[in-house]
Coordinates of C-alpha atoms (C1' of nucleotides) in Angstrom, one line a residue:
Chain A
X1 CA 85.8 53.6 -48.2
X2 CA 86.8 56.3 -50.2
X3 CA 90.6 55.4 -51.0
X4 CA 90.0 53.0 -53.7
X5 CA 92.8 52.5 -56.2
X6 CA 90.8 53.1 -59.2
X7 CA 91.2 50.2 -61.0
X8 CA 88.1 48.4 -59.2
X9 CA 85.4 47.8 -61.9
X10 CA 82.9 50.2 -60.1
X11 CA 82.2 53.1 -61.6
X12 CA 84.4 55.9 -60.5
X13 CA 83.6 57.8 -57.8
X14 CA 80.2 59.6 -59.4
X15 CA 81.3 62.8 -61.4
X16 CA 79.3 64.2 -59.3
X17 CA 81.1 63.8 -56.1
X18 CA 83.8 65.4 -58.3
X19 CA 81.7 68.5 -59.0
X20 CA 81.2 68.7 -55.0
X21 CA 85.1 68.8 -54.6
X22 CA 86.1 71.3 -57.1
X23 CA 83.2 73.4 -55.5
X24 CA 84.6 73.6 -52.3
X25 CA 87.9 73.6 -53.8
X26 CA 87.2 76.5 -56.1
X27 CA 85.4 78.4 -52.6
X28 CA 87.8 77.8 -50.2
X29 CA 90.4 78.9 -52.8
X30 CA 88.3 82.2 -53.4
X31 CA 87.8 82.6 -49.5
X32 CA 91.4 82.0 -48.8
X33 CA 92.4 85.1 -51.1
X34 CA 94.2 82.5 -53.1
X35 CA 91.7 83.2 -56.1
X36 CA 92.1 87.0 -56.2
X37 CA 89.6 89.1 -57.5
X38 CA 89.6 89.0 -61.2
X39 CA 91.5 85.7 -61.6
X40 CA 89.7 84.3 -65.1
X41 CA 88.3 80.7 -64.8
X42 CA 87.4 78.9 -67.6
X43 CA 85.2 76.1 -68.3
X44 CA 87.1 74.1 -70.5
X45 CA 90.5 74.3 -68.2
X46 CA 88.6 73.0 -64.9
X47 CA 86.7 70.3 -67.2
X48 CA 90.0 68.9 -68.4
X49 CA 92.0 69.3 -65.1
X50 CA 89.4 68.0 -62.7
X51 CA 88.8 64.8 -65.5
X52 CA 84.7 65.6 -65.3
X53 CA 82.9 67.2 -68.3
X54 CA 81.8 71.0 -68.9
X55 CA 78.4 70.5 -67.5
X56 CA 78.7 69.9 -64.3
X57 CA 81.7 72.2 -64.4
X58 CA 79.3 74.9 -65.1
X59 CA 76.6 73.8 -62.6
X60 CA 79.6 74.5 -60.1
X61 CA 80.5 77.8 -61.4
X62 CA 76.7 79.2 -61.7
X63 CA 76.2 77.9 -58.3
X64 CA 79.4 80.1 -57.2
X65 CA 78.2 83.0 -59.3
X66 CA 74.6 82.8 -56.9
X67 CA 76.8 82.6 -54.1
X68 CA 78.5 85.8 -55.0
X69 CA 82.0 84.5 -55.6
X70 CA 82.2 84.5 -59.4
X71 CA 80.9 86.5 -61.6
X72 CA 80.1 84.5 -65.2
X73 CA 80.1 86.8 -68.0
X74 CA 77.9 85.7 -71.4
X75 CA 80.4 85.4 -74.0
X76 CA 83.2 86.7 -72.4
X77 CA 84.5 84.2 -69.5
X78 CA 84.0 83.8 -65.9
X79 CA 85.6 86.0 -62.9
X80 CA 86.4 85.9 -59.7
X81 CA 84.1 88.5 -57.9
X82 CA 85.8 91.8 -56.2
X83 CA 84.8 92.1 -52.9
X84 CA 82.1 94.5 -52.8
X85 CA 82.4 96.7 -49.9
X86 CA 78.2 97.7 -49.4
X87 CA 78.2 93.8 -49.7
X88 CA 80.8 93.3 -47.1
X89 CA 78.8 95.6 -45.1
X90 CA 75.4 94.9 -45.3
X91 CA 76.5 91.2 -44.4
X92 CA 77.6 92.5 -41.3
X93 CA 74.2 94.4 -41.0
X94 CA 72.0 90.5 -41.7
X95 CA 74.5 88.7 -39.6
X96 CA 74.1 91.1 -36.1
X97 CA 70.6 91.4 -36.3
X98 CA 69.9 87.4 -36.8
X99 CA 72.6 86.5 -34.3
X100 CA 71.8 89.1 -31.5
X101 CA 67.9 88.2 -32.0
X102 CA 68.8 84.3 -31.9
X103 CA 70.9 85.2 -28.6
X104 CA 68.0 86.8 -27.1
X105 CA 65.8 83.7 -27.4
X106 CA 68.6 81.2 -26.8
X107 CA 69.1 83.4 -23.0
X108 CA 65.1 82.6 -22.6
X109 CA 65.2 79.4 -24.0
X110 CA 69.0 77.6 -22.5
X111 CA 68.6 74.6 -20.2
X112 CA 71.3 73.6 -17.6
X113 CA 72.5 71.0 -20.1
X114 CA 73.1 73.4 -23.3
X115 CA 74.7 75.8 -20.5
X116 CA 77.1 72.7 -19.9
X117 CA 78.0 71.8 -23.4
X118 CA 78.5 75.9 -23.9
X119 CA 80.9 76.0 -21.2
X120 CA 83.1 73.2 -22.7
X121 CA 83.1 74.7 -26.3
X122 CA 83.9 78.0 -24.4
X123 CA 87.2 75.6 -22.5
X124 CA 87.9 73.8 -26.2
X125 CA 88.3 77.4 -28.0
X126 CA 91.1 78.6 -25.0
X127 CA 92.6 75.1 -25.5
X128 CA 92.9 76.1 -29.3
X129 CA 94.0 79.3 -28.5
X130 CA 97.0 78.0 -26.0
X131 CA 98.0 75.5 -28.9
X132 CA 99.0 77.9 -31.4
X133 CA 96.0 76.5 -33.5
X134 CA 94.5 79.6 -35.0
X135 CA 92.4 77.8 -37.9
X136 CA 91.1 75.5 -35.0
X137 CA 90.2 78.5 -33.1
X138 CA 88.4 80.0 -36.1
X139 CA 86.8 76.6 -36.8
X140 CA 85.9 76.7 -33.2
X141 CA 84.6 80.3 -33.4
X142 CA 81.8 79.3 -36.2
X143 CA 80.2 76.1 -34.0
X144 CA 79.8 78.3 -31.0
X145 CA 77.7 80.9 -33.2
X146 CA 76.1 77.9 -34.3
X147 CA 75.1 76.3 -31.0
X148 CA 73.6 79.5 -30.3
X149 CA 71.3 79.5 -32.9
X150 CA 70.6 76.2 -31.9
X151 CA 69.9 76.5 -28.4
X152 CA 67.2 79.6 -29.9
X153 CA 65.7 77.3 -31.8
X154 CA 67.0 78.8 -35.0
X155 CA 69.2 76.2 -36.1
X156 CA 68.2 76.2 -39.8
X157 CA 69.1 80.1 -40.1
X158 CA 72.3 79.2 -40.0
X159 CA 71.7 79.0 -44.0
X160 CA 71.3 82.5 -44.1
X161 CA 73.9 83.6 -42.2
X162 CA 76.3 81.1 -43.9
X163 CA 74.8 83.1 -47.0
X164 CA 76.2 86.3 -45.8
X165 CA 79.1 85.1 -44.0
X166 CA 81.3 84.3 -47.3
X167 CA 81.8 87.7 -48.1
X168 CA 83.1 88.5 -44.4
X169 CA 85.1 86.0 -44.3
X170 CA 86.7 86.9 -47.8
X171 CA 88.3 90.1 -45.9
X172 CA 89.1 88.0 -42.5
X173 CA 91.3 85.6 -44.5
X174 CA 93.6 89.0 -45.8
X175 CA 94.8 89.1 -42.6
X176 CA 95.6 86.3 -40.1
X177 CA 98.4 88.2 -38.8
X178 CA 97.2 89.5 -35.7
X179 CA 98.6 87.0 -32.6
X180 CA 96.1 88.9 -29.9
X181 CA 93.3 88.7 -32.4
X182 CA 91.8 84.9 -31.5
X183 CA 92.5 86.1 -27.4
X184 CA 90.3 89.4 -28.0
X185 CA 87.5 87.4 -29.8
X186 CA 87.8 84.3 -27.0
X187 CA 86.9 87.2 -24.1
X188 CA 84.3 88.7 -26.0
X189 CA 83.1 85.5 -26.4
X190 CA 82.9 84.5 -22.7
X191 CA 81.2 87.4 -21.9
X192 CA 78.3 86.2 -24.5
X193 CA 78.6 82.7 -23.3
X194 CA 78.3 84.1 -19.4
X195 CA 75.0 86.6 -20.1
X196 CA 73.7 83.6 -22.2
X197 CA 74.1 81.2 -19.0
X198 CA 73.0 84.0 -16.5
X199 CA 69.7 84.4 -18.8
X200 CA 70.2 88.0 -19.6
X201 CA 69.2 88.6 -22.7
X202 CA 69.5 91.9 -23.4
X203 CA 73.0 92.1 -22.0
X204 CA 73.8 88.7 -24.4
X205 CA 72.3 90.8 -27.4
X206 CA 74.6 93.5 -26.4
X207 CA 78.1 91.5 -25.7
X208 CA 76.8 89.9 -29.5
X209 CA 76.5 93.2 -30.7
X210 CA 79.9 94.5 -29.5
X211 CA 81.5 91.3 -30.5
X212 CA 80.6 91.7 -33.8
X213 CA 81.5 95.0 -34.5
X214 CA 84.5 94.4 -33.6
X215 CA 85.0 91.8 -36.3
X216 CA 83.7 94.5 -38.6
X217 CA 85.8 97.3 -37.2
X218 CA 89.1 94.9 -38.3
X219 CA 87.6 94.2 -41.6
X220 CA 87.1 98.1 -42.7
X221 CA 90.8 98.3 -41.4
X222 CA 91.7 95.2 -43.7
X223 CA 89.6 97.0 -46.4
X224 CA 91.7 100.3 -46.3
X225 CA 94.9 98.0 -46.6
X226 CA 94.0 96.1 -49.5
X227 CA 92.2 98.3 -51.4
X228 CA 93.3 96.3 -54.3
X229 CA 90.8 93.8 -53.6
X230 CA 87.8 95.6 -53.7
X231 CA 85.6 96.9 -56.2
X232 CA 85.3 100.8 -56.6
X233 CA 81.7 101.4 -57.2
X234 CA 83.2 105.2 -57.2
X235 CA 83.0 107.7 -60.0
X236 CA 86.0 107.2 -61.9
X237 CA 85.4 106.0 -64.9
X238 CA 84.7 101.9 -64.2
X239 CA 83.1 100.8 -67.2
X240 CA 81.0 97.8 -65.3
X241 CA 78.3 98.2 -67.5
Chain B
X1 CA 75.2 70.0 -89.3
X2 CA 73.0 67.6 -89.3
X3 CA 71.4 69.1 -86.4
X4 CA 70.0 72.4 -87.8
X5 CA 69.4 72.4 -91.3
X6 CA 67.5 75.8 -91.0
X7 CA 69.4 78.1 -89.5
X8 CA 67.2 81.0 -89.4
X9 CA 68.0 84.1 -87.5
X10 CA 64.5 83.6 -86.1
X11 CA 66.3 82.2 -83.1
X12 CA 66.7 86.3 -81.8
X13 CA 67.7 86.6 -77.8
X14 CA 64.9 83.8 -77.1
X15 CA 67.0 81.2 -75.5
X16 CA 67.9 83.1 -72.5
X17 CA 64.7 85.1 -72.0
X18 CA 62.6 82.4 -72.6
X19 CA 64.3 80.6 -69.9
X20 CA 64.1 83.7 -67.4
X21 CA 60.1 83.6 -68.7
X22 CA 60.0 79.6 -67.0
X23 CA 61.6 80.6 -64.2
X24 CA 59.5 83.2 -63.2
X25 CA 56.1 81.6 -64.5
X26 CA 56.9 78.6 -62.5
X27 CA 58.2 80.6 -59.0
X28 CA 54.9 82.2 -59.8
X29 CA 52.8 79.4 -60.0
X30 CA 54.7 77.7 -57.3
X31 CA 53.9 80.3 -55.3
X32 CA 50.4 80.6 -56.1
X33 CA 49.4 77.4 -55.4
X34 CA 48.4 76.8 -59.0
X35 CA 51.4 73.7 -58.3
X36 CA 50.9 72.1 -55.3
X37 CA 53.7 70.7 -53.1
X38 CA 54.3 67.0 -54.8
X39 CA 53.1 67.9 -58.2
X40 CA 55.9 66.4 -60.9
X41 CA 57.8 68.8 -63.2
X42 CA 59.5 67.0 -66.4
X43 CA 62.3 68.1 -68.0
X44 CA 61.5 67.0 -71.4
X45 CA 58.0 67.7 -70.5
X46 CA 58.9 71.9 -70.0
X47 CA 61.4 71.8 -72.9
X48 CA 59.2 70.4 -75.3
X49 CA 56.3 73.0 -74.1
X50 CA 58.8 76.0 -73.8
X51 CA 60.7 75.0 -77.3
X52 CA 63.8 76.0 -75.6
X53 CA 66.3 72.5 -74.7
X54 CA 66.9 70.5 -71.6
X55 CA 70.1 72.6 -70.9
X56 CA 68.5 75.8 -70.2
X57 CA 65.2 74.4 -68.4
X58 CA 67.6 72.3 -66.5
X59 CA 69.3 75.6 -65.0
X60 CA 66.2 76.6 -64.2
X61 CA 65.1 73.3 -62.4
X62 CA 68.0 74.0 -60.2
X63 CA 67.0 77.5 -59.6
X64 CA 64.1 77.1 -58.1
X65 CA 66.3 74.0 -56.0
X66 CA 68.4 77.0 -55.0
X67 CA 65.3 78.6 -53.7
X68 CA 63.9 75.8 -52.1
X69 CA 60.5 75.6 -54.0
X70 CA 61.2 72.2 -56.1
X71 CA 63.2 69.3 -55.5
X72 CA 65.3 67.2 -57.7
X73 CA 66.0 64.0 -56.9
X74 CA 68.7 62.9 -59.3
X75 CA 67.0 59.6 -60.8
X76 CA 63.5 59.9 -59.8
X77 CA 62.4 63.2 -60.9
X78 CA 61.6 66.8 -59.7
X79 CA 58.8 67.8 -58.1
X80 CA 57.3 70.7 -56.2
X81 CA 58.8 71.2 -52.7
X82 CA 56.2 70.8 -49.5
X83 CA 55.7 73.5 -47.5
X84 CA 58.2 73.4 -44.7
X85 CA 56.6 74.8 -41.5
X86 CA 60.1 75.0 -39.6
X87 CA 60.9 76.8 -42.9
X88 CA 58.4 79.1 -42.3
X89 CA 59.0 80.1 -38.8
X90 CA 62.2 80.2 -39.5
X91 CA 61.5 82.8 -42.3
X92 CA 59.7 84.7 -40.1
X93 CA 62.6 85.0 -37.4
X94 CA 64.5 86.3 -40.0
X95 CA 62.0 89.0 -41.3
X96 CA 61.7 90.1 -37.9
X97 CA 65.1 89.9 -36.9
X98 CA 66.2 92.0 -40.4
X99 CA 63.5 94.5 -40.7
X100 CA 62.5 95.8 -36.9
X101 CA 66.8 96.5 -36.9
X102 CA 66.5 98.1 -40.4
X103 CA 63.8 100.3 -38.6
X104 CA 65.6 101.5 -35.9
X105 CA 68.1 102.8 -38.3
X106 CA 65.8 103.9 -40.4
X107 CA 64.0 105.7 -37.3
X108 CA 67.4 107.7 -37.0
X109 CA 68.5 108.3 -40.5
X110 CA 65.1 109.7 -42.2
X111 CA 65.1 113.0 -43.8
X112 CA 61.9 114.8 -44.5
X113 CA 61.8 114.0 -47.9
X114 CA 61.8 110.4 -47.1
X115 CA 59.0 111.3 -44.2
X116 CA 56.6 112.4 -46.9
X117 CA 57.4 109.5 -49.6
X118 CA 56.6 107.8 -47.1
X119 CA 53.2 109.4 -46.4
X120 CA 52.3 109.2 -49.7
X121 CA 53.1 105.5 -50.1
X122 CA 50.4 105.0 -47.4
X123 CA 48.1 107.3 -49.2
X124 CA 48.9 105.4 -52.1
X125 CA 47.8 101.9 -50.1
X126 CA 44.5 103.3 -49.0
X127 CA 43.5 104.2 -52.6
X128 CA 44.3 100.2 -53.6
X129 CA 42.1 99.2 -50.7
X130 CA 39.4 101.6 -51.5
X131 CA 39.4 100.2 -54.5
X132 CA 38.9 96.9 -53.7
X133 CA 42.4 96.3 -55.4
X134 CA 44.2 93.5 -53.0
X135 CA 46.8 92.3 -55.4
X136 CA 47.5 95.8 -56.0
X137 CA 47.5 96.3 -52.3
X138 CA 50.0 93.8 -51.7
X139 CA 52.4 95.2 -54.4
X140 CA 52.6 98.5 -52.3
X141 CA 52.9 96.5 -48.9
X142 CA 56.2 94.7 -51.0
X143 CA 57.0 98.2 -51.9
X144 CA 56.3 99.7 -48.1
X145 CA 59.0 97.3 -46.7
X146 CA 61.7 97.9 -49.0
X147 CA 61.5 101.5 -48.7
X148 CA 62.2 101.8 -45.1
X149 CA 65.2 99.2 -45.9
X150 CA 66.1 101.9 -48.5
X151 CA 66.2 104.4 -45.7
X152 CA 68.1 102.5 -43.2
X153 CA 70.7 102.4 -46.0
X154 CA 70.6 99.0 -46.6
X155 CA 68.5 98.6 -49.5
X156 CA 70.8 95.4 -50.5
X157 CA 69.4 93.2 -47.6
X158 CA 66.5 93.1 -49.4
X159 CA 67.5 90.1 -51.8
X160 CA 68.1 88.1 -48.4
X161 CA 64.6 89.0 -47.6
X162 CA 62.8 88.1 -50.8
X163 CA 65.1 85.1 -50.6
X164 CA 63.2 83.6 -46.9
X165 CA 59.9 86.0 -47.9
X166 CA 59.0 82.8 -50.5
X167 CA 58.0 80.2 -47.8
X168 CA 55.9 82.7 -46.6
X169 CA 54.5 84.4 -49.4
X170 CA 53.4 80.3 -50.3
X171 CA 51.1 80.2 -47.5
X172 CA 49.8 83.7 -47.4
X173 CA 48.7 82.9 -51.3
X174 CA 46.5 79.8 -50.0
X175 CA 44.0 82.6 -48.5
X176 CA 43.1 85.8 -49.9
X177 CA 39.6 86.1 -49.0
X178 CA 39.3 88.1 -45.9
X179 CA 38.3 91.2 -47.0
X180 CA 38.9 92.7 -43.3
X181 CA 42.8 92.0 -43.8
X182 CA 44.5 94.4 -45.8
X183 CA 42.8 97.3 -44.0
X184 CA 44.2 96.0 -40.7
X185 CA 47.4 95.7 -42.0
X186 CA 47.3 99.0 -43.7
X187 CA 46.6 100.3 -40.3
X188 CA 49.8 98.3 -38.8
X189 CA 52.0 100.4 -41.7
X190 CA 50.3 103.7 -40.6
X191 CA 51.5 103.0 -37.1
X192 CA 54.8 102.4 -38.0
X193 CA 55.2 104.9 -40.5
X194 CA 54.5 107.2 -37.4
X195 CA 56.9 106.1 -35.3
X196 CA 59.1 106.0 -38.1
X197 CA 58.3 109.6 -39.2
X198 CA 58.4 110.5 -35.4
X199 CA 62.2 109.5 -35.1
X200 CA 60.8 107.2 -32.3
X201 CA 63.3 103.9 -33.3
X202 CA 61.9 101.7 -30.3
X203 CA 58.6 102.1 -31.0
X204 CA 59.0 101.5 -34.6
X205 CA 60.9 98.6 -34.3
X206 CA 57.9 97.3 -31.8
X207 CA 55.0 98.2 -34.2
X208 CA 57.4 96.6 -36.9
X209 CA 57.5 93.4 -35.0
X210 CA 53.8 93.4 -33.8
X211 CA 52.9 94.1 -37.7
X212 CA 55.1 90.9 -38.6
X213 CA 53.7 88.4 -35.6
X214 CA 50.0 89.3 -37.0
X215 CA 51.1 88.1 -40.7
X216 CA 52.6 85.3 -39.0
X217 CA 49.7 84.4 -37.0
X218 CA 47.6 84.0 -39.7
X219 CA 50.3 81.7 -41.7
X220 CA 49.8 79.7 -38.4
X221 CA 45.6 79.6 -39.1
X222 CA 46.2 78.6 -42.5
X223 CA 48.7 76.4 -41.8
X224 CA 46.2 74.3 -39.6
X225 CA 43.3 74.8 -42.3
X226 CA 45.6 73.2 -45.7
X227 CA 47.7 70.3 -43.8
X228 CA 47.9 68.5 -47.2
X229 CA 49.8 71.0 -48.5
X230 CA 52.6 71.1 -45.7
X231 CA 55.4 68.5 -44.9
X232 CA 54.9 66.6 -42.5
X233 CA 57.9 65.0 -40.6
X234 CA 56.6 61.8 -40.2
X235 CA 58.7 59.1 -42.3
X236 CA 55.4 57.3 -43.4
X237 CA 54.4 58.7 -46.2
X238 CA 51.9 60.0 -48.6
X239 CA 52.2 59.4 -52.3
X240 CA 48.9 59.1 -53.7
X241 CA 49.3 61.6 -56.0
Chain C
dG1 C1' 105.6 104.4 -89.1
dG2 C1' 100.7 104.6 -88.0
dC3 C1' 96.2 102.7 -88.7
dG4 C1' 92.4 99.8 -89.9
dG5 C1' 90.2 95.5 -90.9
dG6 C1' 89.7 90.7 -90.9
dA7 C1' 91.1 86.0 -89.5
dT8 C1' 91.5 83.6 -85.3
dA9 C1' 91.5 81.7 -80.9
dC10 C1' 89.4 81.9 -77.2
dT11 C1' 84.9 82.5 -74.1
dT12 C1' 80.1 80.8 -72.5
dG13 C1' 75.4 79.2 -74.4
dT14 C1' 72.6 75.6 -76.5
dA15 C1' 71.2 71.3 -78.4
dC16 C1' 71.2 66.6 -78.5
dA17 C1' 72.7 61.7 -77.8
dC18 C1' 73.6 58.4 -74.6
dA19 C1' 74.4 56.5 -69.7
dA20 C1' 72.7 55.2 -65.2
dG21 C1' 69.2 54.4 -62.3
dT22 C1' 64.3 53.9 -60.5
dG23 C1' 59.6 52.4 -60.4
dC24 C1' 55.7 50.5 -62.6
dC25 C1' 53.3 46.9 -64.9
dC26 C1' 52.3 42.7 -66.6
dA27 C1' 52.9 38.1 -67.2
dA28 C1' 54.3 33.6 -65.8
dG29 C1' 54.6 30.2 -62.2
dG30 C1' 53.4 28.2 -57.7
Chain D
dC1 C1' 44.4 34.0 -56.2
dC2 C1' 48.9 35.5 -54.8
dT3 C1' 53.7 36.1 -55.4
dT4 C1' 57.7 37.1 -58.0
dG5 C1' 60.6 38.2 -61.5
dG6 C1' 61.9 40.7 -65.7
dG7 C1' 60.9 43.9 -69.3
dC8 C1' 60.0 48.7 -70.2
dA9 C1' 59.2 53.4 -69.9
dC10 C1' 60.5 57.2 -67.6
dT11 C1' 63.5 60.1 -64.8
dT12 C1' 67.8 63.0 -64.2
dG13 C1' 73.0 63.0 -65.0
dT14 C1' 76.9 63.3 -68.2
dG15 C1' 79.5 63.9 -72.3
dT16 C1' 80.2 66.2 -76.6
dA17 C1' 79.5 68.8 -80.8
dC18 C1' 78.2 73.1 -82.5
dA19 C1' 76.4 78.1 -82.3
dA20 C1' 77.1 82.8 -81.1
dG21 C1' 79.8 86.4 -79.5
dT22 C1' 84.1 89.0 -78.1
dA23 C1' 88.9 90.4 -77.8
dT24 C1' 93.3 90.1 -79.7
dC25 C1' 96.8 90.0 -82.9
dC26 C1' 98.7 90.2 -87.2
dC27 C1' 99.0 91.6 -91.8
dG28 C1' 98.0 94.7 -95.5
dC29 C1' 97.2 99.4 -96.6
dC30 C1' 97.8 104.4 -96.4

DNA sequence: GGCGGGATACTTGTACACAAGTGCCCAAGG
DNA sequence: CCTTGGGCACTTGTGTACAAGTATCCCGCC
């Protein structure tokens, strides 16, 4: 279906679908650190390399720029965004207080087939984990918040907290270093996944709670270590208009 | 050449602001009512009326996408979203979920200063209402909210807010004319500017949340009272326009 | 040698022409 | 009268030329 060998008479694969890969290109590239913050991207360069014209090049880049990835200056070019740490941490803030909410409804709200399916993802994330397969894990990691907000109710939130989440997960890709990391954050999440089952709410809320701080306690580390990468709203003398 | 024969400096900063003028009467217009879910937006149509070119109405277009009040379908034409009521609930989980934490924390962080901004912010509201001013009423409830983001320190989560607050802000504009209304949610803000002011975080976050489940139960009336104007998730359809 | 000013080579922003696709409308034929 | 097919007018999408602005670098001048 998709592997044609371009020299079929249809039309090439729609531009547009071209746009959608060098946005999630340019994203994961920016997520992955290996965009760094103030990398230049122009225009005309990504027009001629990806073989599509500047205006849907631009569409891509404004819609990073409203994500917070890129930061398009007037006349003078387009950036990759610093990480900005009150952004970094006011994530943090929207993403606990959506997810530990949506995990108090989903404990009032679970049936005994959800429960099911929970256990299994719970079983697939250790397998991950046992395989070496970190990005799996990680990958893993994001359905199971997911399928909480689901089993609330909530799914379409998700949005928001996808919103958020790029900023986090800016600083989480730094570091990937960490063997016992994926272990810590599989224990913390059985204890959610148990309270969830048991219908405890308030005891889900607070393993959510803990669970996500914790992410956030390694991302201020990260932040101290690569200061480099973050914007200095401080005093010295940054010009950012 | 060809293309401008005249080139007068009359053209000023007008491109851009005129654009930012669109955006912001259409959101407002959108959100109003004035365009009602299905109604047809043009391109040419709001280039030619705007004098600015396709280009920059275009970016708008795809703003208000972003935002979820239009949608553009690519060969058929753009057109003023429906009102989503998952959308809207969902909205309202978010609200909730964001500003009864941002009240806890604000419970525990305010200074006195902040106590009597805040006291005169609700002085402030019950001049509007005495004066029979709703629109300027609502202004200060806008205002109200954000502050006590501003005190929890996380004055930034207010752009995810405003973000989710248009779905709701949609419905709440298709009925203005209870007169009874702002005064009982003026009383809802002087209970939780009490709690607030009384360092009691529980209790703030609970009048915060009560407060929020009112507005939403009157989205809920008048969500019942203007079907026409919502989506419905049937797959027959409609049209007739 | 140091300094200043202007050409220049970029950047994004804007305008416009054309391409691709959809739906309506009307006319011709059964 | 009903059906059906094609022309047409309209939509958004894309490509491209040009406008406006900025930073840099080099050359002339002091």
């Amino acid at each position: 279906m998709a592997g044609n060998p371009a020299s079929l008479p249809e039309h090439y694969e729609t531009a547009r679908s071209k746009a959608a890969r060098l946005h999630a290109r340019l994203r994961e590239e920016i997520l992955a650190g290996v965009l760094r913050p103030g990398d230049a991207l122009s225009e005309n360069l990504l027009a001629e390399q990806t073989a599509i014209s500047r205006t849907p090049v631009r569409e891509v880049l404004h819609r990073l720029s409203a994500e917070g990835l890129l930061r398009v200056v007037p006349q003078i070019g387009s950036f990759v965004a610093p990480i900005n740490l009150a952004a970094v941490t006011d994530s943090q803030f929207v993403r606990e207080a959506l997810e530990c909410q949506a995990v108090r409804q989903a404990a009032a709200a679970i049936t005994r087939a959800q429960a099911s399916r929970l256990g299994r993802q719970i079983e697939a994330q250790q397998a991950r984990i046992a395989a070496g397969d970190t990005a799996g894990f990680f990958a893993l990691d994001e359905a199971m918040h997911r399928m909480i907000l689901e089993i609330a109710g909530r799914a379409t939130v998700w949005q928001v907290i996808a919103g958020v989440k790029a900023q986090l997960d800016r600083v989480r890709h730094l570091s990937l270093q960490d063997a016992t990391w994926p272990a810590m954050l599989l224990s913390q999440h059985q204890e959610i996944a148990a309270r969830l089952i048991a219908r405890d709410a308030e005891g889900a809320a607070a393993a959510m709670a803990v669970h996500l701080r914790t992410v956030f306690a390694a991302i201020a580390r990260i932040a101290a270590a690569h200061a480099d990468f973050f914007e200095t709203a401080s005093p010295t003398t940054q010009e950012t208009r």
